[in-house]
CSV table of C-alpha atoms in Angstrom, one decimal:
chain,number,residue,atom,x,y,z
A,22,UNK,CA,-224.1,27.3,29.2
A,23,UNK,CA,-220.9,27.8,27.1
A,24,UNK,CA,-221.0,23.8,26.7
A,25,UNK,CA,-223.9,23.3,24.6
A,26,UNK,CA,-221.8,25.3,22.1
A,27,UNK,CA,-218.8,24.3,20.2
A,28,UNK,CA,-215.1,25.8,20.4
A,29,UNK,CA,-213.3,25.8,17.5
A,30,UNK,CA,-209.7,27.1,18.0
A,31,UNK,CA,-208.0,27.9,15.0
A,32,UNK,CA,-204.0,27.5,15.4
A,33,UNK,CA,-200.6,27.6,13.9
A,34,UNK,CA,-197.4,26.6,14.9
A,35,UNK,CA,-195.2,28.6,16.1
A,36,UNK,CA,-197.1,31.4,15.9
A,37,UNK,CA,-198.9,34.1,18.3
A,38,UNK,CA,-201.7,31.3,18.9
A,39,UNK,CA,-199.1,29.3,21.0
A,40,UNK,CA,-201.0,31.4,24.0
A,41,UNK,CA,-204.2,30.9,23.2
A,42,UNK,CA,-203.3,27.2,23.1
A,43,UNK,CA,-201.9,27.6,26.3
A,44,UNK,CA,-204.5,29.6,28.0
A,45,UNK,CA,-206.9,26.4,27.0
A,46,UNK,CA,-204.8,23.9,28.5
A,47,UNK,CA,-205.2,26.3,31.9
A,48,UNK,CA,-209.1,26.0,31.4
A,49,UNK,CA,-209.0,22.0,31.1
A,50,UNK,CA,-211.8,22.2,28.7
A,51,UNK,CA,-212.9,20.5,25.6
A,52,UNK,CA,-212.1,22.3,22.3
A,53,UNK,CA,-211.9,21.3,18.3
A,54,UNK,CA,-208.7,22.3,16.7
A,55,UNK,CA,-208.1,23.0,12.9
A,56,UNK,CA,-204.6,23.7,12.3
A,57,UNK,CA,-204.1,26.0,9.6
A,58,UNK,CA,-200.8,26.4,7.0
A,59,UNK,CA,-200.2,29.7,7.5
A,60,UNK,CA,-196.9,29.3,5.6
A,61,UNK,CA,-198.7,27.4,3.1
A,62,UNK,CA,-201.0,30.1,1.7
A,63,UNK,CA,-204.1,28.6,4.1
A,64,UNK,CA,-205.0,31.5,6.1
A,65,UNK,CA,-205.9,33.3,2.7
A,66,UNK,CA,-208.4,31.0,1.6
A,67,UNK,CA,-211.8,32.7,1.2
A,68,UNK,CA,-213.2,30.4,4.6
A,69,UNK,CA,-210.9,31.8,6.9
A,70,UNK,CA,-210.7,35.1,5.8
A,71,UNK,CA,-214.2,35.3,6.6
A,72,UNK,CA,-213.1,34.3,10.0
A,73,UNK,CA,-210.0,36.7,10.1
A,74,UNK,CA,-209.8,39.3,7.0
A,75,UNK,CA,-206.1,39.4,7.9
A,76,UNK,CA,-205.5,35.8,7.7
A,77,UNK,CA,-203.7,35.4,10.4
A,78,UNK,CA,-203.6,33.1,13.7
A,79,UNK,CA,-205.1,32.9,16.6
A,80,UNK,CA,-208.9,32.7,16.0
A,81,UNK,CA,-211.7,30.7,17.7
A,82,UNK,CA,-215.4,30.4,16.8
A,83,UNK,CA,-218.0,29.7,19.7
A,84,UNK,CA,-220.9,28.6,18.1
A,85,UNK,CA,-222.1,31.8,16.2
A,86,UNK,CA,-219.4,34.2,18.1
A,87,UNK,CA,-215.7,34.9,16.1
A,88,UNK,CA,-213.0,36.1,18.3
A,89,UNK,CA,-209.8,37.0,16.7
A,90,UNK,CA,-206.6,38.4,18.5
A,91,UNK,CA,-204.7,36.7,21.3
A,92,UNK,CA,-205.3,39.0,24.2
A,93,UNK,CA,-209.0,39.4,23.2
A,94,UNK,CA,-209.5,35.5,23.0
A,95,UNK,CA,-208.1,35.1,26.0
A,96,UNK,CA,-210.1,37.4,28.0
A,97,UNK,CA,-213.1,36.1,26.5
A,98,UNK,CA,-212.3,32.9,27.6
A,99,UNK,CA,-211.8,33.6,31.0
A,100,UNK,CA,-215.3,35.5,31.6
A,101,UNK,CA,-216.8,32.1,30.1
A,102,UNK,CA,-215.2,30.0,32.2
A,103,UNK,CA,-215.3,32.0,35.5
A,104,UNK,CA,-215.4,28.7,37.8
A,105,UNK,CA,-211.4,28.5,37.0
A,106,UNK,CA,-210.5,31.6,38.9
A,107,UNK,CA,-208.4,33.2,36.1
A,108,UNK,CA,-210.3,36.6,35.6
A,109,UNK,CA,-211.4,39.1,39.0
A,110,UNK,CA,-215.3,39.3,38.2
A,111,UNK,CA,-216.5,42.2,36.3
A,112,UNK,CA,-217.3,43.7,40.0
A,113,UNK,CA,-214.2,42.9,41.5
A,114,UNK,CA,-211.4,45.8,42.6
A,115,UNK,CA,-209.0,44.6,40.6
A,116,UNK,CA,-210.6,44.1,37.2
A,117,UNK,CA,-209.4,47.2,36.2
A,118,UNK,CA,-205.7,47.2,36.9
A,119,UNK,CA,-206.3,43.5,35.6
A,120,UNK,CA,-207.5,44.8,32.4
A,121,UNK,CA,-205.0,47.3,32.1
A,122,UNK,CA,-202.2,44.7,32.3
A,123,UNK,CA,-204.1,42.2,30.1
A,124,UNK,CA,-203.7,44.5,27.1
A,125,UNK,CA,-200.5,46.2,27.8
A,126,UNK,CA,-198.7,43.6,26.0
A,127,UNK,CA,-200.4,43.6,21.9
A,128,UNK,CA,-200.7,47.4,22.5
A,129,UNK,CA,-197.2,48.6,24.3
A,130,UNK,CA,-194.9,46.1,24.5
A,131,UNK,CA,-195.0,44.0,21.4
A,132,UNK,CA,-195.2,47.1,19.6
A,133,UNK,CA,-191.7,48.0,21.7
A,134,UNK,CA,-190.2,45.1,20.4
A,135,UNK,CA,-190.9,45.4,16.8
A,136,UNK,CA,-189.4,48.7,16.5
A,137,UNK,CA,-186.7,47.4,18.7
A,138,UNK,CA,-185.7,44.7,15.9
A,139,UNK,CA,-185.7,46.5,13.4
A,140,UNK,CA,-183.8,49.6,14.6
A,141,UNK,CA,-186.4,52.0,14.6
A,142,UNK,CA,-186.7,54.8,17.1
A,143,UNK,CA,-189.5,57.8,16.2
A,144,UNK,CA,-188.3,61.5,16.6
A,145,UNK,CA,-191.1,62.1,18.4
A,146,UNK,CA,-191.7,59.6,21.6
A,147,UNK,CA,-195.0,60.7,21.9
A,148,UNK,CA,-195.9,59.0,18.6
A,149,UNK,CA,-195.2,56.0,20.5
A,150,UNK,CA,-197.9,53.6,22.8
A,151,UNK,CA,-194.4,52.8,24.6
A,152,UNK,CA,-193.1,56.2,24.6
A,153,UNK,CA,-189.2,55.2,24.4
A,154,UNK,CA,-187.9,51.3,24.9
A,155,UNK,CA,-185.3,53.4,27.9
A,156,UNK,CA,-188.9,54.0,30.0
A,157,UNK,CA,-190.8,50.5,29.1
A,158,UNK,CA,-188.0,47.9,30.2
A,159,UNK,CA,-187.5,49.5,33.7
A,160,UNK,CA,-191.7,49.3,33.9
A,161,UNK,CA,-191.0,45.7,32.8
A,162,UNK,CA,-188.5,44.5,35.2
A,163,UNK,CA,-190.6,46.3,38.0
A,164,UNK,CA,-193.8,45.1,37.3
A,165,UNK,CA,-192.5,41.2,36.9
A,166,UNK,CA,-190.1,41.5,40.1
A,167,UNK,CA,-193.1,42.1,42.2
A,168,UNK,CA,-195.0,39.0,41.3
A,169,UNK,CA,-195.9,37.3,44.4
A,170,UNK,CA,-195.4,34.8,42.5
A,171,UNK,CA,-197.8,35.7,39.9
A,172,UNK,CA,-198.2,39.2,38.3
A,173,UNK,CA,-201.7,39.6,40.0
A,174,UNK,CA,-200.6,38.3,43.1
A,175,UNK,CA,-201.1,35.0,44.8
A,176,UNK,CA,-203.3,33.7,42.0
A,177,UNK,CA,-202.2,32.7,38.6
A,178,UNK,CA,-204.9,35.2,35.7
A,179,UNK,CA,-204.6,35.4,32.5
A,180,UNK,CA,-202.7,38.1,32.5
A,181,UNK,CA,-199.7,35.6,33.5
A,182,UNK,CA,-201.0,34.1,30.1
A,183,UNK,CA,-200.8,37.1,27.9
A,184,UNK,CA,-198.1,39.0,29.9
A,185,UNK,CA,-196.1,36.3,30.3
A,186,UNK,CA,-195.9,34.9,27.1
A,187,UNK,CA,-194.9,38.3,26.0
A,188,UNK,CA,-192.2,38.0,28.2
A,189,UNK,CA,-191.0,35.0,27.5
A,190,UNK,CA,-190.6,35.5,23.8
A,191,UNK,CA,-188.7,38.8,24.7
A,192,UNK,CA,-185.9,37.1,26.2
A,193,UNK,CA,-185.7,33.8,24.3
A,194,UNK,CA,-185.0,35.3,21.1
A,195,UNK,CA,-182.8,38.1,23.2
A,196,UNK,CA,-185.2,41.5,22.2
A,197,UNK,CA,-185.6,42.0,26.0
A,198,UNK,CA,-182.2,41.8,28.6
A,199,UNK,CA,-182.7,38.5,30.4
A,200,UNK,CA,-182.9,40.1,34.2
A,201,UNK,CA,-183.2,38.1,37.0
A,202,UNK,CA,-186.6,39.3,37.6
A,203,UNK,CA,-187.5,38.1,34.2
A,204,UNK,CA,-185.9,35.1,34.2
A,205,UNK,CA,-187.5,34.0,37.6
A,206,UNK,CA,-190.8,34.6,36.4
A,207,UNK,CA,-190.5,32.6,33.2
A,208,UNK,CA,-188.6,29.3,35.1
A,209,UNK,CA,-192.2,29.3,37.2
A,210,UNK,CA,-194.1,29.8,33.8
A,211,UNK,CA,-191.9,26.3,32.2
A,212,UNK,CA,-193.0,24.9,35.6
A,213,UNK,CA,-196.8,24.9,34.9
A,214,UNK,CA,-198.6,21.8,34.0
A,215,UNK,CA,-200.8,23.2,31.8
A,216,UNK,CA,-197.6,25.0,30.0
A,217,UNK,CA,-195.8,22.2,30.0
A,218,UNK,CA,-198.9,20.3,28.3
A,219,UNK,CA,-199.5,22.9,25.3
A,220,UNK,CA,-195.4,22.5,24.5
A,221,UNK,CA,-195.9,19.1,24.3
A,222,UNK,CA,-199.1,18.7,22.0
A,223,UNK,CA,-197.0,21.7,19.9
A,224,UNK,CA,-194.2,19.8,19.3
A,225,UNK,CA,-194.7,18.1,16.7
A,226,UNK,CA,-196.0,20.9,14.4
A,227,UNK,CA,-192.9,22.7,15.6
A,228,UNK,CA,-190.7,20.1,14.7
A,229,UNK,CA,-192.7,19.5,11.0
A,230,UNK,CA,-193.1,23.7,10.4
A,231,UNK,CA,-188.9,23.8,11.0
A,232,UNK,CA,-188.5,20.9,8.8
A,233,UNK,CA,-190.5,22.7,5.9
């Protein structure tokens, strides 16, 4: 049972591991957390690197198993804790399109939005995951604007997780046009408890990383 086994959730803030934080919070279960000074030189020590060989932020260990990468950790997480309903089962219909949506974001849109801040556009749009940023936004705003009220339907996934907090960083630091579709979705993201709870235990490393 995945508790007779310890989770250890490696973290940094703010970093990309903000959502696995959250995702955690959504699950309600009991985890260890080791902070790590990613600023500070700590995520090149030789223990994590053995964890992560790119010494970077989110990582969990459960028991024996490593999982590094947001998206990945998430989705793991989900299938181990299928009693909280925020994965279709590996049977369901909709575990495809779910999958599909789960992993659009580390491999389509944040890519988007890196070349977006810094300027870049390739000659070639086919050398792109997100072909040109003039087709992914209106995908974007279609795909959110349909959420009824989540982007799976009437039930909340982790895709909401992964998705949205792609999302949401898009438009708070002003990479991705602040629609109304967009901005709907994210005001019911602020409104979840379990959002609401990771923002508040994050706060104070927030606070202490600015202040550094």
């Amino acid at each position: 049972m995945p508790s007779q086994r310890n989770l250890t959730f490696y973290h940094a803030v703010p970093s990309r591991s903000g959502t696995v934080h959250w995702m955690l919070q959504e699950l309600g279960i009991p985890f260890d957390v080791k902070l790590v000074d990613i600023r500070g030189g700590e995520g090149q020590t030789p223990e994590f690197l053995a964890l992560n060989p790119l010494g970077k932020v989110p990582a969990i260990t459960h028991g024996d198993t490593v999982i590094t990468e947001a998206a990945a950790i998430c989705c793991y997480l989900a299938d181990l804790y299928p009693e909280a309903g925020l994965a279709p089962a590996l049977d369901d219909p909709k575990r495809g399109e779910y999958l599909r949506w789960l992993f659009f974001s580390p491999s389509t849109i944040e890519p988007a939005m890196i070349d977006r801040v810094r300027q870049y556009t390739a000659e070639d749009s086919s050398q792109n995951s997100y072909r040109d940023w003039e087709t992914l936004v209106p995908i974007l705003v279609d795909f959110v604007g349909k959420a009824d009220p989540w982007l799976m339907g009437k039930n909340f996934t982790t895709v909401d997780v992964v998705f949205g907090s792609t999302i949401r960083f898009g438009c708070m630091f002003g990479i991705l046009p602040k629609y109304p579709e967009f901005e709907a979705y994210i005001a019911r993201i602020d409104a979840r408890p379990a959002y609401q709870r990771a923002q508040e235990l994050d706060a104070p490393h927030f606070a202490a990383a600015m202040a550094g």
